[in-house]
mmCIF file of C-alpha atoms in Angstrom:
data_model
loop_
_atom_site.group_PDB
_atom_site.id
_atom_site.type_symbol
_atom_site.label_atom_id
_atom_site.label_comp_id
_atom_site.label_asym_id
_atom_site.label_seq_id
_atom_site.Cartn_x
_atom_site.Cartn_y
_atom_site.Cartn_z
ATOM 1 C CA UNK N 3 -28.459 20.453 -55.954
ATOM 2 C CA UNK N 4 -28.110 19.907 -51.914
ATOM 3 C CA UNK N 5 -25.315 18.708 -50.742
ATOM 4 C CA UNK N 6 -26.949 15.835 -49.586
ATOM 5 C CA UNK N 7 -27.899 14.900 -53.476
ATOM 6 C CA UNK N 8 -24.223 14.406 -54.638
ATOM 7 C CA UNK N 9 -22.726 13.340 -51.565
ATOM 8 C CA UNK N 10 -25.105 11.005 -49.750
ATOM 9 C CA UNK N 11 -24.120 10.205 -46.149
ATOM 10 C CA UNK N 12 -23.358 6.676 -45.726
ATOM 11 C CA UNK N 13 -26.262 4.355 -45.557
ATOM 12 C CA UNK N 14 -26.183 3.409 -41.324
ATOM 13 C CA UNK N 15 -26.583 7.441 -41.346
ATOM 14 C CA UNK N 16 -30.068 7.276 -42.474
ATOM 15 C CA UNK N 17 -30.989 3.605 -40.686
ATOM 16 C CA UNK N 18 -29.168 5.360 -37.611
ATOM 17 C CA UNK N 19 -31.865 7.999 -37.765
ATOM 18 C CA UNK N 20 -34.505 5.605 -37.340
ATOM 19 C CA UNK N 21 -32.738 5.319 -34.021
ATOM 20 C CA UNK N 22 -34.719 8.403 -32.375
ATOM 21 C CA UNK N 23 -36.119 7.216 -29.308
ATOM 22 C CA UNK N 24 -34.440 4.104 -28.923
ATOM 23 C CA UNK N 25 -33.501 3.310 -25.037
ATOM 24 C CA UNK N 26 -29.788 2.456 -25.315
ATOM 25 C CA UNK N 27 -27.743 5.083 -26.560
ATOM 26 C CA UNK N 28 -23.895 5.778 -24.333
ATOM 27 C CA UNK N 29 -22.201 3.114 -22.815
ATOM 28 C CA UNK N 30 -24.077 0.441 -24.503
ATOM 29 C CA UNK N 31 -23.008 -2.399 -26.968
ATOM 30 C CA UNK N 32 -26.154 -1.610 -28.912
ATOM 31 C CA UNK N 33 -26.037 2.017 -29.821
ATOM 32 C CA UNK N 34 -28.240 3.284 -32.835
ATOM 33 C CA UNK N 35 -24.473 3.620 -34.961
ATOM 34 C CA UNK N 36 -24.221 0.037 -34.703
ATOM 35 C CA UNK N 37 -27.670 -1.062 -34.642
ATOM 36 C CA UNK N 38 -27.916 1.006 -37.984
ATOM 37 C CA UNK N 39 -24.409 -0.891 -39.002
ATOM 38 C CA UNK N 40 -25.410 -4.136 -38.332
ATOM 39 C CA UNK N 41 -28.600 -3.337 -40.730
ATOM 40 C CA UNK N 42 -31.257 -2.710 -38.526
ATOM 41 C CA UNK N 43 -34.081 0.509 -38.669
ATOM 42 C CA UNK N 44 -35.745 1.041 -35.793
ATOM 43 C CA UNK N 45 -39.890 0.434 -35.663
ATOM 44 C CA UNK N 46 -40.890 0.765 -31.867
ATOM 45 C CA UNK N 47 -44.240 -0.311 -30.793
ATOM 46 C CA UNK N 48 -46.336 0.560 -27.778
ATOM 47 C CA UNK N 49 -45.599 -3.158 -26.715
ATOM 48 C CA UNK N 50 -42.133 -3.145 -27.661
ATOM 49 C CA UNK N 51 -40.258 0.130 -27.469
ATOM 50 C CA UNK N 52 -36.621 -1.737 -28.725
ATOM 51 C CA UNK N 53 -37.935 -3.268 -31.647
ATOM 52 C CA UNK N 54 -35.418 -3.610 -34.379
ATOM 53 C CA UNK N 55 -35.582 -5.034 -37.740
ATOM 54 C CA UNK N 56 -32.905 -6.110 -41.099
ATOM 55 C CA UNK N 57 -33.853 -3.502 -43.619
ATOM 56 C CA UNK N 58 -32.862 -6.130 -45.705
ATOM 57 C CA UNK N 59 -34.236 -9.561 -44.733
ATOM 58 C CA UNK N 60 -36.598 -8.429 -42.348
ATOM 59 C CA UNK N 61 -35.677 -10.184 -39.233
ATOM 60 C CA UNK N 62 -37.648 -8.304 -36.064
ATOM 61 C CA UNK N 63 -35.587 -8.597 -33.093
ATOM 62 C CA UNK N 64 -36.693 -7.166 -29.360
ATOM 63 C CA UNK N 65 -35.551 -7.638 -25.884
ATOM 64 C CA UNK N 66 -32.642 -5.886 -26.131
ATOM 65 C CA UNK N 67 -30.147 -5.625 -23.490
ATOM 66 C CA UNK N 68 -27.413 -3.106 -23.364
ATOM 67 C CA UNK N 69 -24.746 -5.416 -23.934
ATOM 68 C CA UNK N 70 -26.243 -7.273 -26.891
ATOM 69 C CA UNK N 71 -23.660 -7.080 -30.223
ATOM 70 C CA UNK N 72 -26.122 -6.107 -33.228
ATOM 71 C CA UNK N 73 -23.732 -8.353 -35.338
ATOM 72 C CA UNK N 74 -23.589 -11.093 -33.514
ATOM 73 C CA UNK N 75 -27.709 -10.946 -32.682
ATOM 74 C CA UNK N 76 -28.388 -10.692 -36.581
ATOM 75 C CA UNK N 77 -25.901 -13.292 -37.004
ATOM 76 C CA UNK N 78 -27.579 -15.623 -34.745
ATOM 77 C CA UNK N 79 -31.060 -14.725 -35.457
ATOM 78 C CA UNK N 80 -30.617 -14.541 -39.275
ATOM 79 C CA UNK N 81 -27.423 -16.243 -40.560
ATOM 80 C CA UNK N 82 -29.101 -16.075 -44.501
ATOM 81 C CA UNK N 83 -29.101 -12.188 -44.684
ATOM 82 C CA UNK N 84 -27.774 -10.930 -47.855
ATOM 83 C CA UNK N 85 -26.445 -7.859 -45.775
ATOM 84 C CA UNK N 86 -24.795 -9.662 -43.683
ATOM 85 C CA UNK N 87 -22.940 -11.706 -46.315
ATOM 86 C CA UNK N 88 -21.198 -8.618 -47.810
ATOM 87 C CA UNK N 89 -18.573 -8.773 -45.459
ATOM 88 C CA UNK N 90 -18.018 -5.142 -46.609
ATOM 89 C CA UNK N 91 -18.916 -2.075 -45.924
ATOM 90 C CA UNK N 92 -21.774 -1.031 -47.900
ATOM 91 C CA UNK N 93 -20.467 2.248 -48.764
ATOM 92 C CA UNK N 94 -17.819 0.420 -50.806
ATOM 93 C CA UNK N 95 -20.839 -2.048 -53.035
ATOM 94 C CA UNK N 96 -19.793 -2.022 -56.511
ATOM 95 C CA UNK N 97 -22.999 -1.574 -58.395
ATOM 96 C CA UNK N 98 -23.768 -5.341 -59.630
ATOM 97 C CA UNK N 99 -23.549 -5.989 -55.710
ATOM 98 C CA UNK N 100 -26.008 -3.250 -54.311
ATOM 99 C CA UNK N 101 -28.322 -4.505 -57.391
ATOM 100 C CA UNK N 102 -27.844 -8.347 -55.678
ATOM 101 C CA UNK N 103 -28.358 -7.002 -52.389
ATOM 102 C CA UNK N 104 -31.297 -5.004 -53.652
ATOM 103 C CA UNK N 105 -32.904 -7.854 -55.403
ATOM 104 C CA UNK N 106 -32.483 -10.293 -52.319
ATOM 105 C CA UNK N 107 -34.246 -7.945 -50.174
ATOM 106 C CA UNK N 108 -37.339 -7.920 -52.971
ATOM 107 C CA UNK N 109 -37.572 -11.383 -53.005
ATOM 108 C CA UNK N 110 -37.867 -11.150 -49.104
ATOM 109 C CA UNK N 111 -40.367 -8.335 -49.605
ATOM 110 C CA UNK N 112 -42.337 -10.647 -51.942
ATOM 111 C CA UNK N 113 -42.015 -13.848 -49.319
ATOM 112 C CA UNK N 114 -42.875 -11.370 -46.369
ATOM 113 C CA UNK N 115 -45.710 -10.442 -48.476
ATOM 114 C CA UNK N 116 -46.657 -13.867 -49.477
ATOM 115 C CA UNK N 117 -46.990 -15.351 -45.644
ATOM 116 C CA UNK N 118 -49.247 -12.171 -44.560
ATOM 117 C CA UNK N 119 -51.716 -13.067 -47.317
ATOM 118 C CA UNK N 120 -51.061 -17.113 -46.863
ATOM 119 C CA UNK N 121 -52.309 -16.264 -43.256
ATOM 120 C CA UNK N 122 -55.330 -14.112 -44.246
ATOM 121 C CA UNK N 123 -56.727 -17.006 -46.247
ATOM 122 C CA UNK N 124 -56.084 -19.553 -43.572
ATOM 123 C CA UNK N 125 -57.819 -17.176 -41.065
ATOM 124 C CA UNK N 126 -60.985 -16.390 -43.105
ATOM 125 C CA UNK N 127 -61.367 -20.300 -44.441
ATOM 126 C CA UNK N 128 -61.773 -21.232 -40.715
ATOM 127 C CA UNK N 129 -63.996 -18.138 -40.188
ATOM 128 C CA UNK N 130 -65.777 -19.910 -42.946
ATOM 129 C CA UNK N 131 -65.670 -23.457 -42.091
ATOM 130 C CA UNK N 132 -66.948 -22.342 -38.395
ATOM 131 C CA UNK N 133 -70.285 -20.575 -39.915
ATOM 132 C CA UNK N 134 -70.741 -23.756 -42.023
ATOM 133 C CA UNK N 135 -70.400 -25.759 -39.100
ATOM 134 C CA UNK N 136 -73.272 -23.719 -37.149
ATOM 135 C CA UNK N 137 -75.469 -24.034 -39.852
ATOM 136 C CA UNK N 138 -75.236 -27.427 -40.222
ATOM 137 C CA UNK N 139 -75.607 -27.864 -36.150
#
C-alpha cells in the first residue's frame, strides 16, 4: 500500500489541489490553502476564472478579490453549511460526525438535483404551452 493509502493528507490538501490555476495565490487573503480550508474546490469557467464552490453545500461564489476571507465569504453567503458548523478541524471528525457531515451534503446533492430537474420541467411545459398557443392562433 502507498503511502498515501494509510496516511491520507488532510482533506484542504486535496480541495487545495483543485486550486491549480486559480488567480490569487501570495500575498492574498484568499489563497488556495484557505480557500480549500474554508471548504471550497475550485471549478473555473471560461466566464468566470475564480469560481469557487462548498464541497459540501454547494454554494458557488465568484468575484473574488484578493482580500476576501474564504470564512467569512462562506459565512455570509451560506450561514447553514454543515462544514461550516463543525467548528473543528475536519481532520479531527470522529466518525458519527464525518457520517453527519457526509449525509448533509447528500441531502444537498439530492436538493441540488431536485431544482435542476424542477427547472427542466418548468422550461419544457412553457416550450409546450407556447406550441399549443400557435396552434390554436
Amino acid at each position: 500500500r502507498s503511502n498515501w493509502q494509510t496516511h491520507p493528507p488532510p482533506p484542504w490538501i486535496c480541495l487545495a489541489a483543485t486550486f491549480r490555476n486559480w488567480p490569487f495565490t501570495e500575498g492574498c487573503a484568499c489563497t488556495p490553502e484557505r480557500m480549500a480550508a474554508a471548504g471550497f474546490v475550485h471549478c473555473p469557467s471560461e466566464n468566470g476564472p475564480d469560481v469557487a464552490q462548498c464541497f459540501f453545500c454547494f454554494k458557488e461564489l465568484e468575484g473574488w478579490e484578493p482580500d476576501d476571507d474564504p470564512l467569512e465569504e462562506h459565512k455570509k453567503h451560506s450561514a447553514g453549511c454543515a462544514f461550516l458548523s463543525l467548528q473543528k478541524d475536519p481532520t479531527n471528525l470522529t466518525l458519527q460526525e464525518f457520517l453527519k457531515l457526509d449525509k448533509e451534503r447528500m441531502k444537498n446533492v439530492i436538493k441540488k438535483e431536485i431544482s435542476q430537474k424542477v427547472t427542466e420541467v418548468e422550461d419544457t411545459a412553457k416550450s409546450v404551452r407556447r406550441e399549443i398557443e400557435n396552434l390554436v392562433s
